[in-house]
Each structure stands twice: as C-alpha cells, then as structure tokens.
C-alpha cells in the first residue's frame, strides 16, 4: 500500500449535511443509531397467539416483505418471529443498491417489482425509505465486455425495463468525475439507485402491521416439530405456536433453522466490506446526484454518499473471507447487529483501481468501513419456494443481494403460497436444485468462487469449476473425465463434447462460435450416420408403484397412462394450465412405473408428485432411483445392429417398437431398455445398476468397433433435438407457457376421462384462442448462433423472444425456437433476431428441419421418400 493511500485511510469525523444522498446504514454502522431507533419500536416480547396460518422465521427485509405481502393479500394469522430485532443480521448494514439489471430473465421482473414497490412505500405506510434513483452505469473497459453488454441488451429487449448501451461520451456526461482512458461503453439503467435498508424494512413492517400481520421480537425459535397432519409446532421460550406452514427467512441463520429439521441448507456467511469517504469538494459541487457506477473490470460498485463517495469491492476468491468458524460451529446465537473487524489490506488493490477510475477518490479520506456478514449460496442465487421432503416448509434464503430482491420475492412467494403455484417461472431459485451433494465443503468452495466472480464476464453456456467433482459422479466419470469437456448438471459431471487429436481442448467460452463448434459437428455426424454413446446417468429416475399408481399418474399427467411395456412423454401442468414438468412415464410391470426427468428437475418434480400423493391420499410407494441407477444412451442408424450383438432378444423394428420398454440382458448385464432417444434417431436408453456402467459401456464399445461407434455429448444432443423440433423443458416450456402455445398438444389429452391437474384451465385457454405461438426459425448468421432469450424483431419493434437455439449442422444455418404473436407465426414469415447488437434475418419454417427416425422409417415403408 502506498504511503499516500495510508494517509487517505486516516479516519476523520463524519460530516453531516441534510438533503444529500446516503443511507443511514453506513452512518448507523458507526454509531449504532439504528439500535436506538429500533429500541423505540420494540415492544415487550409476546407471542400474541398460539395458532398461526404462516410463521415466518427471521425479520430481515425478506421476511418482513413476505409478511407485508401475505397480510396485504388478506391472509389472516401471519406471524413473524425475529430473535433480536428487525433488520438484525445483514439487512441493517447492507449498502442498499437497487438495480433493474439482472442477467436472468425473470429475475428482472423481481427487481422491477421491488423498485416499483419501494417508490410508493412511503405514501402507503408513512415511513420514509431514503430512496434515491440517480441511475446506474455498468462500465465496460474490454471489447469482450462490450460483447457481454450487447448480449445482455438482446436479453433485456423483450422486457419493459429501460436499459441502454451508451457511448463513452454519454458515460462521461452522466458521471463527469470519471477517468475515461479505458471506458469503451456503458450499460445504463436510468431507474437504478439505492435505498436505506433499515427504513425500507421499517416501512414494510408498518405496512405488514397495518394489514394485520404480527411481528414479534425478540422471540427466538428454539425448535421445530412437524406433526403427522403436516402442520408445525414452532417452539420459542415464550411458548409454542402451531402453524399450517413455516417459512425460513433467517438470513445467515437459515442454516441453523434448517438443522432443527435435519436439513443442510447450502448457505454460508461471507464478509462483505464497503467504505465511505469524507466530503469530496468535486462531489459537493455537483448539482445532481451521481449515478451509481459498477466498474466490472475493477470489481467494485461506487456511489455518492452525501457529499462523499461509498465504494464496495468484491474481492477475488483467493482474497475474500468466509466466516470459517461459523461454517464449522454454526452462527453464534447471540450475534445480532454486529460487524466484523474491517480489513482494508484485503481490498487495497480494488481501492487503487477505484482511485484510477475516479481520481477524486485519491483526495478523499475514508471515514467509515463497514464489514458485515452476508449470506451466499453456491451459485449466488437465493433459494425461494417449498422444500422437497418436508411438508409445508418454505424457504426464502441465500440472498447475496437481499435489498433489491426483498420486495419482488415477498410478492412472488406470497402469490405462490396463496395460489398453489408460482406466479411465473423462477426455476433458477428453486431450493430443490440442491440436494445431499451440496455439502458444506462444496458450498464453501462455491461461495468463494461466486463472490470472486461477482463481476466476471458471463458467457453463454457458462461453466464454473470450484467444488467439482461432487460426490455425485456417474459410474463412467473416471473413464471419461480426460476424454471430454465435462458439464456440471445438478451435482453431476456429464460430457459436453469429446476431444480428438488436433482439437483445442478445454472450456474456451465465447459470445461467438467456440472451440467446440467443429467437434460438436463431428459428434452430430457420428449419430446421424453411424452410432454414438452418451452418458445419461444424471437423469432423475423415480419408481412409482402401489394400488393407486395408475390413478395417481392419470391425475398428475396430461398424457394418458402408458400400457405395460410402453413409454409416454408426459407433462405435469399447474392448476392454471402451465407446464410444470416434462417426464417420460414407462409402465415396466403392471402398476409399476418408472418416471424419468432431466437432471436439473429431479427434486423439483419429486416434490410436486409427493405433495399430490399426500393431498389426494393415494396409496403408492415412490422410490428415488437417481443415484443408484446408471443410464447409457445408444443412438444412430447402427444402434440396433450393435446392440443386437449383445443379446438374443429380437431388437428388430417389428419386435421392439419405438416407445416400448423391455428387460434384457446385454452381455449378461441386466438392463431395462427403452426404445427412445432425445436425438430423434434410432436409439435405446439402457437403465442399469450404477456398478455395471463401466462393463456395459465397454461391452457396447467393443461390439460397435466395426460400425465405428464413438462417444457424443450433450451439446450434440441439443443440436440433434433442435433439428427434430423436440422442445426442452426450461426453455420452450416452463411455468410461463401453456402446452398449447408450446406446440405440445399431441401430448395433452384433453379428452381423456381423468381430471388431470390443469385440464379445466387448459380447456378455457384453448377456447379463448392462443395469443402467441412457438415457432421454428432458421437464421442467416455469421459467427454467432442464437442461445435463447434473444429479442425477436419485426418492423422495427421487438415482438417476441427466442427460447433456445443452435447451429444446424444439417441446414448449415442457425436454428431457433421463438415465441411470437399468433398473427406473425405462419410458415414463411420473415422476422429478425438480435444477436450481439445486430439484427439477423430469420424465416419461420415448417417443423421439423430433419424428420425423426420413426417417422422416416414409417414414410419409407409407405414408399414415400422423406427429406432425410
Ligand atoms: N429420455 C427419457 N426421459 C426424459 C428425456 C429423455 N425425460 C425428460 C425429457 N428427456 C423428456 N423429453 C423428451 C421429448 C421428446 C422425446 C423424448 C423425450 C421424443 N419425442 C418423439 C417426437 O416428438 O417425435 C416421440 C413422441 C411420441 O411419439 O410420443 O422422443 O430423453 N427417458
């Protein structure tokens, strides 16, 4: 550290001037003013009642926002228990930044809702919230960062939020104190700013009380007991409250609350520091408040605080600090409104970067540093929703950016609780994306990485490597790990693409075509012309059996229940007729089923199924086979020939039909074989005991020597499925789409006798007519392919969005699915898709681009010559 810098760190008394921007949080952190104010609010602790509908555990801004929203929506008997005082933990010392920006699609909605709510809270509750909206600018100082901004612009373009890519001149105009040497562009959100987190929480609390919620503190939850009817007993030193449902919003205590019921929530407290400077004359002289800046290469945020500046860095994973003793021993029960020792040495390189970017900082004195605990989850996204495996237990935890999320999440969760389904898709926040594999060690490694990567460039198909592999590897992992680039899927390692001599190996992401572009084309050809093998072990697999199994599945799924020995592609819909999940259902034996879902949706789907079983009192047994069962996919024109060498069973088309299942021995290994392949080519999936994966794989590879059998990965699988027009859950269909607009009517049997979930609403949706449709587009691109979530344009206006895309190795063009208004959805319609700042012309084409093998074979048999 330079001598000058040390001098700059001299502490000076805090200047105070009314009417200038700044949260009280930074000031309170110095003098404990918040405690004094909170003290006034504090009443003598009491439970008030011994029965509640919902008990919310934790009075930070997220918990209080949930109480506010539930009570406002009319829910009676909402009780919040806070063990010390409202805002204690992380809320009170948060820097309070608010932004419309988020790379996620529907998280933009959460941010926007929060901001709109915060704008009117004072009027509604009479409590000022110290909300400033001077705008914010993210700064790009490398060409790749400019590409990232363009990528983010197309993802934001079909949302109502204002966001602009601006020139360096405009950046300078908005933030005159910036050193422009390295600035190449800015991403500008005019409505951004900052809020006082303490006052915000108090306003939400005032609102919550106004609408009838009880906020009780200090009341510590000491134990949680679930009762056989699904209700809870919440134990406190003041007595027991019975609740229909509990919600864990306990911030960095969330882990301790989870522990009471045997859960290990993957959340970890980390140290976050920000510093506040004394008056800077140049800042004081400004007529309007400076916008917030985020110097992404420098990895810090900086904003005006009164007449000075406030600056907060995100240190690299090597430098950042976890609160290790809390990780090992738990959070000390007495910890409330306290801070850690600040450690300026740790952030010096960031201070220097900021001084270069905002030179007036060099003259400023640091008058305050705030180093407080905040929570991190492995992927720095919160966990919001009901938890699998525990009835009526919900969470809203793991917030690294709790202030901007609080408003929107409170509303989202309140809607979900009251309506029984999420109001829109936020699958990336599903608590059930984690599982037993998210150990403390894993969570710590990931939290470090996530913190350090706060401001890194995020590419499409991003991979992060900390904490890998987890304990959840497939039987083939050791055999394949050096031969391919592995992708991370819900704890699993699954091959993305395989190396051949001459390939540039490893993960080299880009906004344009990457090092795997040609290898994926090679694997595509392998499957189309020969035969390929893929490790599909990460699929979620459930066995369902028992007297009511048929009845249950008929109620859960929109498709009919398959006959014994058959498989159906089936969707679980929400009551409002949206797509909750897509699985394959196979009746292996009479009344005994195997359900298969994607790797990311295992516990998500299982929770839904389990809840319906309890609700309807179905007599079934459900066994989650995901970890012990391996799956190999074999696909391509020679798949039959190769597998036939390993078994005496007749695999011919007449004997083993498409979508049939059989129990076979392949080279003496017991497998359940299903004739299905997401490649759309001739293929089988082979379900087997995980211990047999290597032997089965080797046997198949040996048997296929003559046919030139080889591996393929999930990237080729994606290109293959897109050419066949197969929809992917999470992209073309989710909780925002109904199966009719997604073009899934073939799988939805509105005429079947059973009243499956969503049927009634879907009938109404059908009667009303569809406003938008999923269409299939080819695009004339150059070095960039669509990825999904890009803006679709027509006549100078954004009219829709892509859902997924890929290069089509057969059409030698890009291919994408997109939602567009019905009137623009006809085959032949010309549209444009925005990729990296450029609009490429696109044409709606007939589906599919390439016929599936079963269709091709059927047409050939009839004497017609299919396309391919
Ligand atoms: N295999 C298995 N289960 C799965 C998948 C899988 N579950 C989740 C997900 N993937 C389900 N998705 C699909 C989508 C389409 C097809 C298979 C799985 C498919 N469709 C054919 C078609 O559309 O032409 C057949 C449709 C039909 O005639 O019913 O094969 O990959 N086990």
Coordinates of N, CA and C and ligand atoms in Angstrom, one line a residue, residues 539 569 582-584 596-598 658-659 674 676-678 685 687 726-727 746-747 852, ligand 1:
X539 N -30.0 -38.2 -15.4 CA -31.5 -38.2 -15.4 C -32.0 -38.4 -14.0
X569 N -44.4 -39.7 -23.4 CA -43.8 -38.4 -23.0 C -45.0 -37.6 -22.4
X582 N -41.7 -31.9 -17.5 CA -41.9 -32.9 -18.6 C -41.1 -34.1 -18.3
X583 N -41.8 -35.3 -18.3 CA -41.1 -36.5 -17.9 C -41.5 -37.6 -18.9
X584 N -40.8 -38.7 -18.9 CA -41.3 -39.9 -19.6 C -41.8 -40.8 -18.6
X596 N -39.0 -40.7 -15.7 CA -37.6 -40.1 -15.9 C -37.7 -38.6 -16.3
X597 N -36.9 -37.9 -15.6 CA -36.9 -36.4 -15.9 C -35.5 -35.9 -16.0
X598 N -35.3 -34.7 -16.5 CA -33.9 -34.2 -16.7 C -33.2 -34.1 -15.4
X658 N -40.7 -48.5 -31.3 CA -40.5 -47.2 -30.8 C -41.4 -47.0 -29.5
X659 N -40.8 -46.4 -28.5 CA -41.5 -46.2 -27.2 C -42.0 -47.4 -26.5
X674 N -35.3 -48.9 -23.0 CA -36.5 -48.2 -23.6 C -36.0 -47.7 -25.0
X676 N -36.1 -45.2 -27.1 CA -36.4 -43.8 -27.2 C -35.1 -43.1 -27.3
X677 N -35.0 -41.9 -27.9 CA -33.8 -41.1 -27.9 C -34.1 -39.7 -28.2
X678 N -33.6 -38.8 -27.4 CA -33.8 -37.4 -27.5 C -33.1 -36.9 -28.7
X685 N -32.3 -46.3 -24.6 CA -31.8 -45.9 -23.3 C -31.7 -47.1 -22.5
X687 N -31.1 -48.6 -18.9 CA -31.1 -48.3 -17.4 C -30.5 -49.6 -16.7
X726 N -37.8 -31.1 -31.2 CA -38.2 -31.5 -29.8 C -38.0 -30.3 -28.9
X727 N -39.0 -30.0 -28.1 CA -39.0 -28.9 -27.1 C -38.1 -29.4 -25.9
X746 N -50.0 -32.6 -29.0 CA -50.0 -34.0 -29.2 C -49.9 -34.9 -27.9
X747 N -49.2 -34.2 -26.9 CA -49.0 -35.0 -25.6 C -50.1 -34.6 -24.6
X852 N -37.7 -37.3 -37.6 CA -37.2 -38.3 -36.7 C -37.1 -39.7 -37.3
Ligands
LIG1 N1 -35.4 -39.7 -22.1 C1 -36.2 -40.2 -21.1 N2 -36.8 -39.3 -20.3 C2 -36.8 -38.0 -20.5 C3 -36.0 -37.5 -21.6 C4 -35.3 -38.4 -22.4 N3 -37.4 -37.1 -19.7 C5 -37.2 -35.7 -19.8 C6 -37.0 -35.3 -21.2 N4 -36.0 -36.1 -21.8 C7 -38.3 -35.6 -22.0 N5 -38.3 -35.0 -23.3 C8 -38.5 -35.7 -24.5 C9 -39.0 -35.0 -25.5 C10 -39.3 -35.7 -26.7 C11 -39.0 -37.1 -26.8 C12 -38.4 -37.7 -25.8 C13 -38.2 -37.0 -24.6 C14 -39.3 -37.8 -28.1 N6 -40.3 -37.3 -28.9 C15 -40.7 -38.0 -30.1 C16 -41.3 -37.0 -31.0 O1 -41.6 -35.9 -30.6 O2 -41.3 -37.2 -32.2 C17 -41.7 -39.1 -29.8 C18 -43.1 -38.5 -29.5 C19 -44.2 -39.6 -29.4 O3 -44.5 -40.2 -30.5 O4 -44.8 -39.8 -28.4 O5 -38.8 -38.9 -28.3 O6 -34.6 -38.0 -23.3 N7 -36.2 -41.4 -20.8

